[in-house]
PDB file of C-alpha atoms in Angstrom:
ATOM      1  CA  MET A 160      42.581 -32.868 -91.011  1.00 39.00           C
ATOM      2  CA  PRO A 161      39.563 -32.656 -88.996  1.00 42.00           C
ATOM      3  CA  PHE A 162      42.057 -31.807 -85.806  1.00 43.00           C
ATOM      4  CA  PHE A 163      42.607 -28.646 -87.540  1.00 41.00           C
ATOM      5  CA  ARG A 164      39.345 -26.949 -87.995  1.00 45.00           C
ATOM      6  CA  GLY A 165      38.209 -27.011 -84.266  1.00 47.00           C
ATOM      7  CA  GLU A 166      36.904 -30.409 -84.111  1.00 51.00           C
ATOM      8  CA  THR A 167      36.707 -32.204 -80.930  1.00 56.00           C
ATOM      9  CA  THR A 168      38.448 -35.772 -79.709  1.00 55.00           C
ATOM     10  CA  LEU A 169      35.196 -37.561 -78.819  1.00 56.00           C
ATOM     11  CA  GLN A 170      34.126 -35.284 -82.341  1.00 60.00           C
ATOM     12  CA  ALA A 171      37.168 -36.613 -84.658  1.00 59.00           C
ATOM     13  CA  LEU A 172      37.288 -40.284 -83.299  1.00 57.00           C
ATOM     14  CA  THR A 173      33.480 -41.057 -83.750  1.00 60.00           C
ATOM     15  CA  GLN A 174      34.229 -39.832 -87.463  1.00 63.00           C
ATOM     16  CA  SER A 175      33.683 -42.801 -90.566  1.00 63.00           C
ATOM     17  CA  PRO A 176      35.629 -43.447 -91.426  1.00 67.00           C
ATOM     18  CA  PRO A 177      38.440 -43.243 -88.222  1.00 64.00           C
ATOM     19  CA  PRO A 178      41.281 -40.620 -88.455  1.00 63.00           C
ATOM     20  CA  SER A 179      44.804 -42.272 -89.895  1.00 65.00           C
ATOM     21  CA  TRP A 180      47.018 -42.283 -87.045  1.00 62.00           C
ATOM     22  CA  ASP A 181      49.254 -39.568 -88.565  1.00 63.00           C
ATOM     23  CA  GLU A 182      46.448 -37.415 -87.640  1.00 65.00           C
ATOM     24  CA  ILE A 183      46.053 -38.873 -83.783  1.00 62.00           C
ATOM     25  CA  ALA A 184      49.769 -38.361 -83.745  1.00 60.00           C
ATOM     26  CA  ALA A 185      48.794 -35.063 -85.289  1.00 62.00           C
ATOM     27  CA  MET A 186      46.275 -33.815 -82.819  1.00 58.00           C
ATOM     28  CA  CYS A 187      48.273 -35.353 -79.686  1.00 57.00           C
ATOM     29  CA  TRP A 188      51.221 -33.446 -80.396  1.00 55.00           C
ATOM     30  CA  ILE A 189      49.289 -30.095 -81.182  1.00 51.00           C
ATOM     31  CA  LYS A 190      46.870 -30.297 -79.372  1.00 49.00           C
ATOM     32  CA  ARG A 191      49.452 -31.830 -76.367  1.00 48.00           C
ATOM     33  CA  ILE A 192      47.122 -34.689 -75.521  1.00 48.00           C
ATOM     34  CA  ASP A 193      47.939 -37.579 -73.809  1.00 52.00           C
ATOM     35  CA  CYS A 194      46.911 -40.673 -76.038  1.00 54.00           C
ATOM     36  CA  LEU A 195      46.276 -42.855 -73.299  1.00 54.00           C
ATOM     37  CA  ASP A 196      44.664 -40.433 -71.016  1.00 57.00           C
ATOM     38  CA  MET A 197      41.662 -39.888 -74.301  1.00 59.00           C
ATOM     39  CA  ILE A 198      41.645 -43.696 -74.379  1.00 58.00           C
ATOM     40  CA  GLU A 199      41.196 -44.475 -71.238  1.00 59.00           C
ATOM     41  CA  ASP A 200      38.358 -41.868 -70.373  1.00 60.00           C
ATOM     42  CA  LEU A 201      36.587 -43.389 -73.944  1.00 57.00           C
ATOM     43  CA  ASP A 202      36.813 -46.784 -72.189  1.00 56.00           C
ATOM     44  CA  GLU A 203      34.694 -45.168 -68.814  1.00 60.00           C
ATOM     45  CA  ASP A 204      32.515 -43.780 -71.168  1.00 55.00           C
ATOM     46  CA  ALA A 205      31.853 -46.912 -72.857  1.00 53.00           C
ATOM     47  CA  ALA A 206      31.596 -48.620 -70.062  1.00 57.00           C
ATOM     48  CA  GLN A 207      29.541 -46.536 -67.800  1.00 59.00           C
ATOM     49  CA  LYS A 208      27.234 -45.773 -71.454  1.00 53.00           C
ATOM     50  CA  PRO A 209      27.678 -48.906 -74.060  1.00 50.00           C
ATOM     51  CA  THR A 210      24.793 -47.418 -75.642  1.00 47.00           C
ATOM     52  CA  VAL A 211      26.464 -43.610 -76.065  1.00 51.00           C
ATOM     53  CA  LEU A 212      29.272 -44.199 -78.105  1.00 53.00           C
ATOM     54  CA  PRO A 213      28.697 -45.217 -81.668  1.00 58.00           C
ATOM     55  CA  PRO A 214      30.527 -49.046 -82.596  1.00 62.00           C
ATOM     56  CA  ASN A 215      33.022 -46.505 -84.700  1.00 64.00           C
ATOM     57  CA  VAL A 216      34.781 -44.844 -81.720  1.00 60.00           C
ATOM     58  CA  THR A 217      35.520 -48.815 -80.159  1.00 62.00           C
ATOM     59  CA  LYS A 218      37.111 -48.803 -83.521  1.00 68.00           C
ATOM     60  CA  ALA A 219      39.048 -45.639 -83.159  1.00 66.00           C
ATOM     61  CA  MET A 220      40.092 -46.948 -79.651  1.00 65.00           C
ATOM     62  CA  LYS A 221      41.392 -49.860 -81.301  1.00 68.00           C
ATOM     63  CA  VAL A 222      43.246 -48.115 -83.330  1.00 71.00           C
ATOM     64  CA  LEU A 223      44.617 -45.782 -81.249  1.00 69.00           C
ATOM     65  CA  LYS A 224      46.252 -49.037 -79.002  1.00 68.00           C
ATOM     66  CA  LYS A 225      47.757 -51.170 -81.755  1.00 71.00           C
ATOM     67  CA  GLU A 226      49.128 -47.577 -83.246  1.00 70.00           C
ATOM     68  CA  LEU A 227      50.434 -47.021 -79.568  1.00 68.00           C
ATOM     69  CA  ASP A 228      52.846 -50.348 -80.087  1.00 64.00           C
ATOM     70  CA  THR A 229      53.431 -49.687 -83.507  1.00 68.00           C
ATOM     71  CA  LEU A 230      55.092 -45.666 -82.557  1.00 67.00           C
ATOM     72  CA  ARG A 231      57.194 -47.346 -79.911  1.00 61.00           C
ATOM     73  CA  ASP A 232      58.927 -49.739 -82.280  1.00 59.00           C
ATOM     74  CA  LYS A 233      58.909 -46.838 -84.557  1.00 63.00           C
ATOM     75  CA  LEU A 234      60.650 -43.862 -82.614  1.00 59.00           C
ATOM     76  CA  SER A 235      64.394 -42.875 -83.306  1.00 54.00           C
ATOM     77  CA  ASP A 236      66.397 -42.660 -80.846  1.00 53.00           C
ATOM     78  CA  GLU A 237      66.668 -38.491 -81.340  1.00 56.00           C
ATOM     79  CA  ILE A 238      62.792 -38.599 -80.715  1.00 60.00           C
ATOM     80  CA  LEU A 239      63.402 -40.928 -77.827  1.00 58.00           C
ATOM     81  CA  ASN A 240      65.895 -38.296 -76.467  1.00 61.00           C
ATOM     82  CA  THR A 241      63.828 -35.321 -76.699  1.00 63.00           C
ATOM     83  CA  ILE A 242      60.314 -36.502 -75.378  1.00 61.00           C
ATOM     84  CA  ASP A 243      59.025 -35.048 -72.283  1.00 63.00           C
ATOM     85  CA  PRO A 244      59.775 -38.387 -69.568  1.00 62.00           C
ATOM     86  CA  THR A 245      56.106 -37.797 -67.610  1.00 66.00           C
ATOM     87  CA  ILE A 246      54.585 -38.423 -71.457  1.00 65.00           C
ATOM     88  CA  LEU A 247      56.427 -41.805 -71.710  1.00 60.00           C
ATOM     89  CA  SER A 248      55.959 -42.527 -68.244  1.00 63.00           C
ATOM     90  CA  LYS A 249      51.565 -43.064 -69.231  1.00 67.00           C
ATOM     91  CA  LEU A 250      51.919 -45.298 -72.286  1.00 65.00           C
ATOM     92  CA  PRO A 251      51.668 -49.070 -70.567  1.00 64.00           C
ATOM     93  CA  LEU A 252      53.425 -52.089 -70.347  1.00 65.00           C
ATOM     94  CA  PRO A 253      54.499 -54.452 -73.561  1.00 66.00           C
ATOM     95  CA  SER A 254      50.880 -56.397 -74.139  1.00 66.00           C
ATOM     96  CA  SER A 255      53.250 -59.846 -73.511  1.00 67.00           C
ATOM     97  CA  LEU A 256      54.477 -58.378 -70.303  1.00 70.00           C
ATOM     98  CA  VAL A 257      50.955 -57.858 -68.903  1.00 69.00           C
ATOM     99  CA  ASN A 258      49.696 -60.795 -69.962  1.00 71.00           C
ATOM    100  CA  SER A 259      52.197 -63.321 -68.936  1.00 76.00           C
ATOM    101  CA  LYS A 260      51.927 -65.003 -66.011  1.00 83.00           C
ATOM    102  CA  LEU A 261      55.191 -63.595 -64.127  1.00 81.00           C
ATOM    103  CA  PRO A 262      54.190 -62.883 -60.193  1.00 86.00           C
ATOM    104  CA  LYS A 263      51.421 -59.854 -59.559  1.00 86.00           C
ATOM    105  CA  GLU A 264      54.680 -58.119 -57.383  1.00 88.00           C
ATOM    106  CA  THR A 265      56.753 -58.519 -60.161  1.00 86.00           C
ATOM    107  CA  LYS A 266      55.099 -57.077 -63.189  1.00 83.00           C
ATOM    108  CA  GLN A 267      54.341 -54.216 -59.945  1.00 85.00           C
ATOM    109  CA  LYS A 268      58.069 -53.768 -59.832  1.00 85.00           C
ATOM    110  CA  LEU A 269      58.223 -53.578 -63.680  1.00 82.00           C
ATOM    111  CA  ASN A 270      55.398 -50.807 -63.290  1.00 81.00           C
ATOM    112  CA  GLU A 271      57.245 -48.612 -61.349  1.00 84.00           C
ATOM    113  CA  ILE A 272      60.219 -48.979 -63.834  1.00 83.00           C
ATOM    114  CA  ASN A 273      58.007 -47.829 -66.221  1.00 76.00           C
ATOM    115  CA  ARG A 274      55.965 -44.839 -64.794  1.00 78.00           C
ATOM    116  CA  ASP A 275      59.288 -43.703 -63.492  1.00 78.00           C
ATOM    117  CA  THR A 276      59.007 -40.403 -64.489  1.00 74.00           C
ATOM    118  CA  GLN A 277      62.870 -38.896 -63.177  1.00 79.00           C
ATOM    119  CA  MET A 278      64.521 -40.957 -65.503  1.00 76.00           C
ATOM    120  CA  SER A 279      65.190 -40.413 -68.829  1.00 73.00           C
ATOM    121  CA  TRP A 280      64.125 -43.413 -71.804  1.00 68.00           C
ATOM    122  CA  TRP A 281      67.515 -44.606 -71.735  1.00 70.00           C
ATOM    123  CA  GLU A 282      67.992 -44.862 -68.007  1.00 79.00           C
ATOM    124  CA  ARG A 283      64.788 -46.587 -67.448  1.00 77.00           C
ATOM    125  CA  THR A 284      64.870 -48.537 -70.238  1.00 76.00           C
ATOM    126  CA  ASP A 285      68.314 -50.088 -69.314  1.00 80.00           C
ATOM    127  CA  LYS A 286      66.968 -49.794 -64.916  1.00 84.00           C
ATOM    128  CA  PHE A 287      63.961 -52.128 -66.971  1.00 78.00           C
ATOM    129  CA  HIS A 288      66.436 -54.557 -68.437  1.00 79.00           C
ATOM    130  CA  ARG A 289      69.050 -55.090 -65.480  1.00 84.00           C
ATOM    131  CA  PHE A 290      65.470 -56.007 -63.563  1.00 83.00           C
ATOM    132  CA  ILE A 291      64.676 -58.417 -65.519  1.00 80.00           C
ATOM    133  CA  GLU A 292      67.695 -60.074 -65.474  1.00 82.00           C
ATOM    134  CA  SER A 293      67.587 -60.010 -62.172  1.00 87.00           C
ATOM    135  CA  LEU A 294      64.842 -61.995 -61.651  1.00 83.00           C
ATOM    136  CA  PRO A 295      65.163 -65.558 -61.172  1.00 86.00           C
ATOM    137  CA  GLU A 296      65.784 -68.138 -63.988  1.00 82.00           C
ATOM    138  CA  ASP A 297      61.732 -69.692 -63.509  1.00 82.00           C
ATOM    139  CA  GLN A 298      60.114 -65.780 -63.935  1.00 81.00           C
ATOM    140  CA  SER A 299      63.035 -64.684 -66.444  1.00 74.00           C
ATOM    141  CA  LYS A 300      61.454 -67.329 -68.634  1.00 75.00           C
ATOM    142  CA  LEU A 301      58.169 -66.287 -68.310  1.00 72.00           C
ATOM    143  CA  ILE A 302      58.898 -63.136 -70.248  1.00 67.00           C
TER     144      ILE A 302
END
C-alpha cells in the first residue's frame, strides 16, 4: 500500500490506477485523515487550478465519493458505535436528500441534525428519522 511508504495523500491519489478503497480506508484510519476534508481540498485545488491536477485525481475523487456512500451501507452496528461522532458528522447527507425538491429550510435542518457531534450515530439517526416523519405530507413525499 502506498500510504505506508510515506507518500503524501496527493501523491497516492495521483498514482495510476487510483488506490483501492481498502487502501483509502487504511490511509484514513492510519493517518487519521478525514476523507471528506481531503476531497474538499482537492476539489478546491481543482477549481482554482484546473490544469494542475492530473485527470486521474479527478477520477480518484469520484471513486472516493462513491465509496464513502458505499461505506455507509457496509458499516456494522458495532463499528458505528465505536466511531467518533465528529467524524460521522462530516459525512454528507445522502444525495437523494440533497437533490430532492425539499424546501431549503428543511434541508438545512436535516443537515444540522446530521452534523451534530453531541449525539451518537444512533441518537442522530433516530432524531433524523423523527424529523422526517414529522414533515408535512407534501414534503415527506419528496423524500
